């Protein structure tokens, strides 16, 4: 391999490592978060980290299927965060 391809591969591995550590830190915040708002933000951060990991996996494997999956996960993550926040604030989701 050339130097450029090796550099790209190393940065992808570094990205995997950084996102995995970030995912673990969000899990810790989810478990020990002092308030419900902290736990909601930790869940949202975990969704974003999972999206990043899936995108990096798609780049590494060179397939575009993973990018479509990330769009679906992003939509579900947004809707679930809004629904959970509404439930915490109002006690119901549907008015």
PDB file of N, CA and C in Angstrom:
ATOM      1  N   UNK A   1       0.839  -1.185   0.000  1.00  0.00           N
ATOM      2  CA  UNK A   1       0.000   0.000   0.000  1.00  0.00           C
ATOM      3  C   UNK A   1       0.879   1.242   0.000  1.00  0.00           C
ATOM      4  N   UNK A   2       0.307   2.276  -0.501  1.00  0.00           N
ATOM      5  CA  UNK A   2       1.045   3.532  -0.500  1.00  0.00           C
ATOM      6  C   UNK A   2       0.887   4.223   0.843  1.00  0.00           C
ATOM      7  N   UNK A   3       1.671   5.262   1.013  1.00  0.00           N
ATOM      8  CA  UNK A   3       1.640   5.989   2.279  1.00  0.00           C
ATOM      9  C   UNK A   3       0.274   6.629   2.521  1.00  0.00           C
ATOM     10  N   UNK A   4      -0.366   7.127   1.458  1.00  0.00           N
ATOM     11  CA  UNK A   4      -1.668   7.783   1.612  1.00  0.00           C
ATOM     12  C   UNK A   4      -2.734   6.799   2.082  1.00  0.00           C
ATOM     13  N   UNK A   5      -2.727   5.593   1.513  1.00  0.00           N
ATOM     14  CA  UNK A   5      -3.725   4.601   1.933  1.00  0.00           C
ATOM     15  C   UNK A   5      -3.487   4.146   3.367  1.00  0.00           C
ATOM     16  N   UNK A   6      -2.238   4.004   3.744  1.00  0.00           N
ATOM     17  CA  UNK A   6      -1.933   3.645   5.123  1.00  0.00           C
ATOM     18  C   UNK A   6      -2.364   4.735   6.094  1.00  0.00           C
ATOM     19  N   UNK A   7      -2.180   5.984   5.680  1.00  0.00           N
ATOM     20  CA  UNK A   7      -2.591   7.106   6.520  1.00  0.00           C
ATOM     21  C   UNK A   7      -4.109   7.140   6.685  1.00  0.00           C
ATOM     22  N   UNK A   8      -4.820   6.897   5.608  1.00  0.00           N
ATOM     23  CA  UNK A   8      -6.287   6.871   5.676  1.00  0.00           C
ATOM     24  C   UNK A   8      -6.757   5.733   6.573  1.00  0.00           C
ATOM     25  N   UNK A   9      -6.136   4.582   6.432  1.00  0.00           N
ATOM     26  CA  UNK A   9      -6.521   3.441   7.256  1.00  0.00           C
ATOM     27  C   UNK A   9      -6.236   3.702   8.738  1.00  0.00           C
ATOM     28  N   UNK A  10      -5.122   4.304   9.031  1.00  0.00           N
ATOM     29  CA  UNK A  10      -4.800   4.615  10.430  1.00  0.00           C
ATOM     30  C   UNK A  10      -5.774   5.648  11.012  1.00  0.00           C
ATOM     31  N   UNK A  11      -6.160   6.639  10.218  1.00  0.00           N
ATOM     32  CA  UNK A  11      -7.127   7.627  10.722  1.00  0.00           C
ATOM     33  C   UNK A  11      -8.499   7.004  10.934  1.00  0.00           C
ATOM     34  N   UNK A  12      -8.865   6.035  10.090  1.00  0.00           N
ATOM     35  CA  UNK A  12     -10.135   5.343  10.312  1.00  0.00           C
ATOM     36  C   UNK A  12     -10.089   4.541  11.614  1.00  0.00           C
ATOM     37  N   UNK A  13      -8.988   3.862  11.870  1.00  0.00           N
ATOM     38  CA  UNK A  13      -8.855   3.121  13.124  1.00  0.00           C
ATOM     39  C   UNK A  13      -8.853   4.059  14.325  1.00  0.00           C
ATOM     40  N   UNK A  14      -8.206   5.194  14.178  1.00  0.00           N
ATOM     41  CA  UNK A  14      -8.210   6.188  15.259  1.00  0.00           C
ATOM     42  C   UNK A  14      -9.628   6.707  15.499  1.00  0.00           C
ATOM     43  N   UNK A  15     -10.384   6.923  14.422  1.00  0.00           N
ATOM     44  CA  UNK A  15     -11.773   7.348  14.561  1.00  0.00           C
ATOM     45  C   UNK A  15     -12.626   6.317  15.265  1.00  0.00           C
ATOM     46  N   UNK A  16     -12.413   5.030  14.925  1.00  0.00           N
ATOM     47  CA  UNK A  16     -13.117   3.958  15.633  1.00  0.00           C
ATOM     48  C   UNK A  16     -12.811   3.992  17.122  1.00  0.00           C
ATOM     49  N   UNK A  17     -11.545   4.160  17.456  1.00  0.00           N
ATOM     50  CA  UNK A  17     -11.141   4.166  18.861  1.00  0.00           C
ATOM     51  C   UNK A  17     -11.744   5.353  19.605  1.00  0.00           C
ATOM     52  N   UNK A  18     -11.704   6.518  18.999  1.00  0.00           N
ATOM     53  CA  UNK A  18     -12.237   7.718  19.651  1.00  0.00           C
ATOM     54  C   UNK A  18     -13.742   7.597  19.857  1.00  0.00           C
ATOM     55  N   UNK A  19     -14.453   7.110  18.842  1.00  0.00           N
ATOM     56  CA  UNK A  19     -15.905   6.966  18.985  1.00  0.00           C
ATOM     57  C   UNK A  19     -16.271   5.869  19.986  1.00  0.00           C
ATOM     58  N   UNK A  20     -15.484   4.821  20.044  1.00  0.00           N
ATOM     59  CA  UNK A  20     -15.759   3.767  21.028  1.00  0.00           C
ATOM     60  C   UNK A  20     -15.557   4.283  22.446  1.00  0.00           C
ATOM     61  N   UNK A  21     -14.494   5.056  22.663  1.00  0.00           N
ATOM     62  CA  UNK A  21     -14.272   5.646  23.992  1.00  0.00           C
ATOM     63  C   UNK A  21     -15.388   6.626  24.331  1.00  0.00           C
ATOM     64  N   UNK A  22     -15.812   7.396  23.351  1.00  0.00           N
ATOM     65  CA  UNK A  22     -16.907   8.339  23.577  1.00  0.00           C
ATOM     66  C   UNK A  22     -18.204   7.607  23.900  1.00  0.00           C
ATOM     67  N   UNK A  23     -18.426   6.472  23.249  1.00  0.00           N
ATOM     68  CA  UNK A  23     -19.620   5.669  23.530  1.00  0.00           C
ATOM     69  C   UNK A  23     -19.582   5.140  24.967  1.00  0.00           C
ATOM     70  N   UNK A  24     -18.427   4.683  25.399  1.00  0.00           N
ATOM     71  CA  UNK A  24     -18.299   4.204  26.779  1.00  0.00           C
ATOM     72  C   UNK A  24     -18.512   5.323  27.794  1.00  0.00           C
ATOM     73  N   UNK A  25     -17.986   6.508  27.500  1.00  0.00           N
ATOM     74  CA  UNK A  25     -18.188   7.641  28.403  1.00  0.00           C
ATOM     75  C   UNK A  25     -19.660   8.038  28.477  1.00  0.00           C
ATOM     76  N   UNK A  26     -20.370   7.958  27.355  1.00  0.00           N
ATOM     77  CA  UNK A  26     -21.807   8.262  27.365  1.00  0.00           C
ATOM     78  C   UNK A  26     -22.570   7.205  28.155  1.00  0.00           C
ATOM     79  N   UNK A  27     -22.128   5.952  28.082  1.00  0.00           N
ATOM     80  CA  UNK A  27     -22.764   4.905  28.885  1.00  0.00           C
ATOM     81  C   UNK A  27     -22.586   5.144  30.368  1.00  0.00           C
ATOM     82  N   UNK A  28     -21.401   5.593  30.749  1.00  0.00           N
ATOM     83  CA  UNK A  28     -21.161   5.924  32.153  1.00  0.00           C
ATOM     84  C   UNK A  28     -22.078   7.061  32.591  1.00  0.00           C
ATOM     85  N   UNK A  29     -22.220   8.075  31.749  1.00  0.00           N
ATOM     86  CA  UNK A  29     -23.113   9.197  32.069  1.00  0.00           C
ATOM     87  C   UNK A  29     -24.556   8.728  32.151  1.00  0.00           C
ATOM     88  N   UNK A  30     -24.921   7.760  31.326  1.00  0.00           N
ATOM     89  CA  UNK A  30     -26.276   7.217  31.371  1.00  0.00           C
ATOM     90  C   UNK A  30     -26.542   6.510  32.695  1.00  0.00           C
ATOM     91  N   UNK A  31     -25.564   5.802  33.196  1.00  0.00           N
ATOM     92  CA  UNK A  31     -25.740   5.042  34.435  1.00  0.00           C
ATOM     93  C   UNK A  31     -25.692   5.950  35.660  1.00  0.00           C
ATOM     94  N   UNK A  32     -24.726   6.871  35.717  1.00  0.00           N
ATOM     95  CA  UNK A  32     -24.561   7.665  36.935  1.00  0.00           C
ATOM     96  C   UNK A  32     -25.094   9.088  36.806  1.00  0.00           C
ATOM     97  N   UNK A  33     -25.792   9.388  35.704  1.00  0.00           N
ATOM     98  CA  UNK A  33     -26.303  10.750  35.525  1.00  0.00           C
ATOM     99  C   UNK A  33     -27.209  11.156  36.669  1.00  0.00           C
ATOM    100  N   UNK A  34     -26.959  12.312  37.278  1.00  0.00           N
ATOM    101  CA  UNK A  34     -27.745  12.683  38.448  1.00  0.00           C
ATOM    102  C   UNK A  34     -29.193  13.059  38.121  1.00  0.00           C
ATOM    103  N   UNK A  35     -29.458  13.497  36.922  1.00  0.00           N
ATOM    104  CA  UNK A  35     -30.829  13.903  36.600  1.00  0.00           C
ATOM    105  C   UNK A  35     -31.318  13.185  35.345  1.00  0.00           C
ATOM    106  N   UNK A  36     -32.603  13.287  35.116  1.00  0.00           N
ATOM    107  CA  UNK A  36     -33.197  12.663  33.942  1.00  0.00           C
ATOM    108  C   UNK A  36     -32.721  13.341  32.663  1.00  0.00           C
ATOM    109  N   UNK A  37     -32.521  14.639  32.716  1.00  0.00           N
ATOM    110  CA  UNK A  37     -32.025  15.355  31.542  1.00  0.00           C
ATOM    111  C   UNK A  37     -30.653  14.880  31.112  1.00  0.00           C
ATOM    112  N   UNK A  38     -29.798  14.591  32.097  1.00  0.00           N
ATOM    113  CA  UNK A  38     -28.473  14.048  31.782  1.00  0.00           C
ATOM    114  C   UNK A  38     -28.584  12.694  31.093  1.00  0.00           C
ATOM    115  N   UNK A  39     -29.505  11.894  31.545  1.00  0.00           N
ATOM    116  CA  UNK A  39     -29.680  10.569  30.936  1.00  0.00           C
ATOM    117  C   UNK A  39     -30.234  10.676  29.521  1.00  0.00           C
ATOM    118  N   UNK A  40     -31.130  11.614  29.277  1.00  0.00           N
ATOM    119  CA  UNK A  40     -31.660  11.814  27.924  1.00  0.00           C
ATOM    120  C   UNK A  40     -30.548  12.279  26.986  1.00  0.00           C
ATOM    121  N   UNK A  41     -29.734  13.212  27.450  1.00  0.00           N
ATOM    122  CA  UNK A  41     -28.615  13.674  26.629  1.00  0.00           C
ATOM    123  C   UNK A  41     -27.600  12.563  26.385  1.00  0.00           C
ATOM    124  N   UNK A  42     -27.384  11.701  27.365  1.00  0.00           N
ATOM    125  CA  UNK A  42     -26.464  10.579  27.183  1.00  0.00           C
ATOM    126  C   UNK A  42     -26.995   9.606  26.129  1.00  0.00           C
ATOM    127  N   UNK A  43     -28.291   9.353  26.146  1.00  0.00           N
ATOM    128  CA  UNK A  43     -28.879   8.479  25.126  1.00  0.00           C
ATOM    129  C   UNK A  43     -28.744   9.094  23.736  1.00  0.00           C
ATOM    130  N   UNK A  44     -28.987  10.389  23.635  1.00  0.00           N
ATOM    131  CA  UNK A  44     -28.847  11.062  22.348  1.00  0.00           C
ATOM    132  C   UNK A  44     -27.395  11.031  21.875  1.00  0.00           C
ATOM    133  N   UNK A  45     -26.467  11.211  22.796  1.00  0.00           N
ATOM    134  CA  UNK A  45     -25.047  11.137  22.440  1.00  0.00           C
ATOM    135  C   UNK A  45     -24.675   9.733  21.991  1.00  0.00           C
ATOM    136  N   UNK A  46     -25.249   8.725  22.626  1.00  0.00           N
ATOM    137  CA  UNK A  46     -24.969   7.354  22.219  1.00  0.00           C
ATOM    138  C   UNK A  46     -25.499   7.066  20.822  1.00  0.00           C
ATOM    139  N   UNK A  47     -26.646   7.640  20.483  1.00  0.00           N
ATOM    140  CA  UNK A  47     -27.180   7.470  19.124  1.00  0.00           C
ATOM    141  C   UNK A  47     -26.241   8.121  18.114  1.00  0.00           C
ATOM    142  N   UNK A  48     -25.767   9.320  18.408  1.00  0.00           N
ATOM    143  CA  UNK A  48     -24.858  10.002  17.489  1.00  0.00           C
ATOM    144  C   UNK A  48     -23.527   9.255  17.353  1.00  0.00           C
ATOM    145  N   UNK A  49     -23.032   8.707  18.456  1.00  0.00           N
ATOM    146  CA  UNK A  49     -21.800   7.914  18.389  1.00  0.00           C
ATOM    147  C   UNK A  49     -22.006   6.646  17.568  1.00  0.00           C
ATOM    148  N   UNK A  50     -23.155   6.016  17.718  1.00  0.00           N
ATOM    149  CA  UNK A  50     -23.445   4.815  16.926  1.00  0.00           C
ATOM    150  C   UNK A  50     -23.519   5.160  15.442  1.00  0.00           C
ATOM    151  N   UNK A  51     -24.099   6.306  15.133  1.00  0.00           N
ATOM    152  CA  UNK A  51     -24.149   6.741  13.736  1.00  0.00           C
ATOM    153  C   UNK A  51     -22.738   6.955  13.196  1.00  0.00           C
ATOM    154  N   UNK A  52     -21.887   7.574  13.994  1.00  0.00           N
ATOM    155  CA  UNK A  52     -20.504   7.777  13.573  1.00  0.00           C
ATOM    156  C   UNK A  52     -19.770   6.465  13.360  1.00  0.00           C
ATOM    157  N   UNK A  53     -19.986   5.509  14.249  1.00  0.00           N
ATOM    158  CA  UNK A  53     -19.343   4.202  14.091  1.00  0.00           C
ATOM    159  C   UNK A  53     -19.822   3.483  12.836  1.00  0.00           C
ATOM    160  N   UNK A  54     -21.101   3.579  12.541  1.00  0.00           N
ATOM    161  CA  UNK A  54     -21.632   2.929  11.344  1.00  0.00           C
ATOM    162  C   UNK A  54     -21.104   3.602  10.085  1.00  0.00           C
ATOM    163  N   UNK A  55     -20.991   4.922  10.101  1.00  0.00           N
ATOM    164  CA  UNK A  55     -20.434   5.630   8.941  1.00  0.00           C
ATOM    165  C   UNK A  55     -18.974   5.219   8.728  1.00  0.00           C
ATOM    166  N   UNK A  56     -18.206   5.153   9.797  1.00  0.00           N
ATOM    167  CA  UNK A  56     -16.815   4.714   9.665  1.00  0.00           C
ATOM    168  C   UNK A  56     -16.731   3.275   9.161  1.00  0.00           C
ATOM    169  N   UNK A  57     -17.633   2.426   9.591  1.00  0.00           N
ATOM    170  CA  UNK A  57     -17.663   1.058   9.102  1.00  0.00           C
ATOM    171  C   UNK A  57     -17.971   1.024   7.609  1.00  0.00           C
ATOM    172  N   UNK A  58     -18.895   1.867   7.171  1.00  0.00           N
ATOM    173  CA  UNK A  58     -19.212   1.944   5.748  1.00  0.00           C
ATOM    174  C   UNK A  58     -18.049   2.451   4.919  1.00  0.00           C
ATOM    175  N   UNK A  59     -17.331   3.430   5.443  1.00  0.00           N
ATOM    176  CA  UNK A  59     -16.153   3.941   4.735  1.00  0.00           C
ATOM    177  C   UNK A  59     -15.079   2.861   4.668  1.00  0.00           C
ATOM    178  N   UNK A  60     -14.878   2.141   5.770  1.00  0.00           N
ATOM    179  CA  UNK A  60     -13.852   1.101   5.810  1.00  0.00           C
ATOM    180  C   UNK A  60     -14.163  -0.031   4.842  1.00  0.00           C
ATOM    181  N   UNK A  61     -15.429  -0.445   4.792  1.00  0.00           N
ATOM    182  CA  UNK A  61     -15.791  -1.557   3.918  1.00  0.00           C
ATOM    183  C   UNK A  61     -16.093  -1.114   2.493  1.00  0.00           C
ATOM    184  N   UNK A  62     -16.287   0.167   2.279  1.00  0.00           N
ATOM    185  CA  UNK A  62     -16.517   0.681   0.933  1.00  0.00           C
ATOM    186  C   UNK A  62     -17.897   0.401   0.383  1.00  0.00           C
ATOM    187  N   UNK A  63     -18.892   0.275   1.250  1.00  0.00           N
ATOM    188  CA  UNK A  63     -20.260   0.036   0.798  1.00  0.00           C
ATOM    189  C   UNK A  63     -21.138   1.220   1.176  1.00  0.00           C
ATOM    190  N   UNK A  64     -22.201   1.418   0.425  1.00  0.00           N
ATOM    191  CA  UNK A  64     -23.089   2.550   0.692  1.00  0.00           C
ATOM    192  C   UNK A  64     -24.335   2.143   1.474  1.00  0.00           C
ATOM    193  N   UNK A  65     -24.489   0.875   1.775  1.00  0.00           N
ATOM    194  CA  UNK A  65     -25.665   0.410   2.523  1.00  0.00           C
ATOM    195  C   UNK A  65     -25.685   1.018   3.912  1.00  0.00           C
ATOM    196  N   UNK A  66     -24.523   1.138   4.514  1.00  0.00           N
ATOM    197  CA  UNK A  66     -24.440   1.642   5.886  1.00  0.00           C
ATOM    198  C   UNK A  66     -24.880   3.105   5.980  1.00  0.00           C
ATOM    199  N   UNK A  67     -24.703   3.872   4.913  1.00  0.00           N
ATOM    200  CA  UNK A  67     -25.100   5.272   4.954  1.00  0.00           C
ATOM    201  C   UNK A  67     -26.623   5.419   4.982  1.00  0.00           C
ATOM    202  N   UNK A  68     -27.313   4.520   4.291  1.00  0.00           N
ATOM    203  CA  UNK A  68     -28.775   4.529   4.344  1.00  0.00           C
ATOM    204  C   UNK A  68     -29.269   4.119   5.732  1.00  0.00           C
ATOM    205  N   UNK A  69     -28.587   3.185   6.339  1.00  0.00           N
ATOM    206  CA  UNK A  69     -28.942   2.750   7.687  1.00  0.00           C
ATOM    207  C   UNK A  69     -28.759   3.902   8.669  1.00  0.00           C
ATOM    208  N   UNK A  70     -27.689   4.685   8.502  1.00  0.00           N
ATOM    209  CA  UNK A  70     -27.463   5.798   9.422  1.00  0.00           C
ATOM    210  C   UNK A  70     -28.547   6.863   9.299  1.00  0.00           C
ATOM    211  N   UNK A  71     -29.082   7.066   8.113  1.00  0.00           N
ATOM    212  CA  UNK A  71     -30.185   8.032   7.974  1.00  0.00           C
ATOM    213  C   UNK A  71     -31.413   7.575   8.751  1.00  0.00           C
ATOM    214  N   UNK A  72     -31.715   6.293   8.676  1.00  0.00           N
ATOM    215  CA  UNK A  72     -32.869   5.765   9.411  1.00  0.00           C
ATOM    216  C   UNK A  72     -32.636   5.855  10.915  1.00  0.00           C
ATOM    217  N   UNK A  73     -31.436   5.499  11.362  1.00  0.00           N
ATOM    218  CA  UNK A  73     -31.124   5.573  12.791  1.00  0.00           C
ATOM    219  C   UNK A  73     -31.162   7.023  13.274  1.00  0.00           C
ATOM    220  N   UNK A  74     -30.700   7.960  12.453  1.00  0.00           N
ATOM    221  CA  UNK A  74     -30.725   9.373  12.840  1.00  0.00           C
ATOM    222  C   UNK A  74     -32.156   9.867  13.007  1.00  0.00           C
ATOM    223  N   UNK A  75     -33.043   9.476  12.093  1.00  0.00           N
ATOM    224  CA  UNK A  75     -34.446   9.880  12.225  1.00  0.00           C
ATOM    225  C   UNK A  75     -35.084   9.268  13.463  1.00  0.00           C
ATOM    226  N   UNK A  76     -34.834   7.992  13.700  1.00  0.00           N
ATOM    227  CA  UNK A  76     -35.392   7.345  14.887  1.00  0.00           C
ATOM    228  C   UNK A  76     -34.815   7.933  16.171  1.00  0.00           C
ATOM    229  N   UNK A  77     -33.541   8.259  16.159  1.00  0.00           N
ATOM    230  CA  UNK A  77     -32.920   8.856  17.333  1.00  0.00           C
ATOM    231  C   UNK A  77     -33.497  10.216  17.653  1.00  0.00           C
ATOM    232  N   UNK A  78     -33.724  11.034  16.619  1.00  0.00           N
ATOM    233  CA  UNK A  78     -34.310  12.354  16.848  1.00  0.00           C
ATOM    234  C   UNK A  78     -35.719  12.238  17.395  1.00  0.00           C
ATOM    235  N   UNK A  79     -36.532  11.399  16.780  1.00  0.00           N
ATOM    236  CA  UNK A  79     -37.924  11.251  17.223  1.00  0.00           C
ATOM    237  C   UNK A  79     -37.986  10.692  18.639  1.00  0.00           C
ATOM    238  N   UNK A  80     -37.132   9.728  18.943  1.00  0.00           N
ATOM    239  CA  UNK A  80     -37.171   9.149  20.288  1.00  0.00           C
ATOM    240  C   UNK A  80     -36.684  10.143  21.342  1.00  0.00           C
ATOM    241  N   UNK A  81     -35.709  10.974  21.014  1.00  0.00           N
ATOM    242  CA  UNK A  81     -35.251  11.987  21.967  1.00  0.00           C
ATOM    243  C   UNK A  81     -36.336  13.012  22.236  1.00  0.00           C
ATOM    244  N   UNK A  82     -37.008  13.448  21.195  1.00  0.00           N
ATOM    245  CA  UNK A  82     -38.096  14.416  21.374  1.00  0.00           C
ATOM    246  C   UNK A  82     -39.239  13.799  22.165  1.00  0.00           C
ATOM    247  N   UNK A  83     -39.584  12.555  21.861  1.00  0.00           N
ATOM    248  CA  UNK A  83     -40.679  11.902  22.581  1.00  0.00           C
ATOM    249  C   UNK A  83     -40.336  11.697  24.054  1.00  0.00           C
ATOM    250  N   UNK A  84     -39.109  11.296  24.333  1.00  0.00           N
ATOM    251  CA  UNK A  84     -38.712  11.101  25.726  1.00  0.00           C
ATOM    252  C   UNK A  84     -38.672  12.419  26.488  1.00  0.00           C
ATOM    253  N   UNK A  85     -38.200  13.470  25.848  1.00  0.00           N
ATOM    254  CA  UNK A  85     -38.177  14.781  26.502  1.00  0.00           C
ATOM    255  C   UNK A  85     -39.592  15.283  26.770  1.00  0.00           C
ATOM    256  N   UNK A  86     -40.496  15.069  25.812  1.00  0.00           N
ATOM    257  CA  UNK A  86     -41.885  15.481  26.039  1.00  0.00           C
ATOM    258  C   UNK A  86     -42.516  14.681  27.175  1.00  0.00           C
ATOM    259  N   UNK A  87     -42.201  13.405  27.224  1.00  0.00           N
ATOM    260  CA  UNK A  87     -42.763  12.579  28.288  1.00  0.00           C
ATOM    261  C   UNK A  87     -42.268  13.017  29.649  1.00  0.00           C
ATOM    262  N   UNK A  88     -40.997  13.374  29.739  1.00  0.00           N
ATOM    263  CA  UNK A  88     -40.440  13.814  31.015  1.00  0.00           C
ATOM    264  C   UNK A  88     -41.040  15.152  31.416  1.00  0.00           C
ATOM    265  N   UNK A  89     -41.215  16.049  30.465  1.00  0.00           N
ATOM    266  CA  UNK A  89     -41.732  17.380  30.797  1.00  0.00           C
ATOM    267  C   UNK A  89     -43.223  17.387  31.078  1.00  0.00           C
ATOM    268  N   UNK A  90     -44.015  16.672  30.275  1.00  0.00           N
ATOM    269  CA  UNK A  90     -45.472  16.775  30.362  1.00  0.00           C
ATOM    270  C   UNK A  90     -46.138  15.543  30.943  1.00  0.00           C
ATOM    271  N   UNK A  91     -45.480  14.413  30.887  1.00  0.00           N
ATOM    272  CA  UNK A  91     -46.102  13.192  31.388  1.00  0.00           C
ATOM    273  C   UNK A  91     -46.860  12.415  30.336  1.00  0.00           C
ATOM    274  N   UNK A  92     -47.028  12.988  29.156  1.00  0.00           N
ATOM    275  CA  UNK A  92     -47.651  12.268  28.044  1.00  0.00           C
ATOM    276  C   UNK A  92     -46.941  12.661  26.755  1.00  0.00           C
ATOM    277  N   UNK A  93     -47.073  11.818  25.761  1.00  0.00           N
ATOM    278  CA  UNK A  93     -46.411  12.086  24.480  1.00  0.00           C
ATOM    279  C   UNK A  93     -47.406  12.658  23.493  1.00  0.00           C
ATOM    280  N   UNK A  94     -48.592  12.099  23.433  1.00  0.00           N
ATOM    281  CA  UNK A  94     -49.612  12.545  22.482  1.00  0.00           C
ATOM    282  C   UNK A  94     -50.623  13.389  23.245  1.00  0.00           C
ATOM    283  N   UNK A  95     -50.899  14.557  22.699  1.00  0.00           N
ATOM    284  CA  UNK A  95     -51.836  15.479  23.378  1.00  0.00           C
ATOM    285  C   UNK A  95     -53.258  15.149  23.039  1.00  0.00           C
TER     286      UNK A  95
END
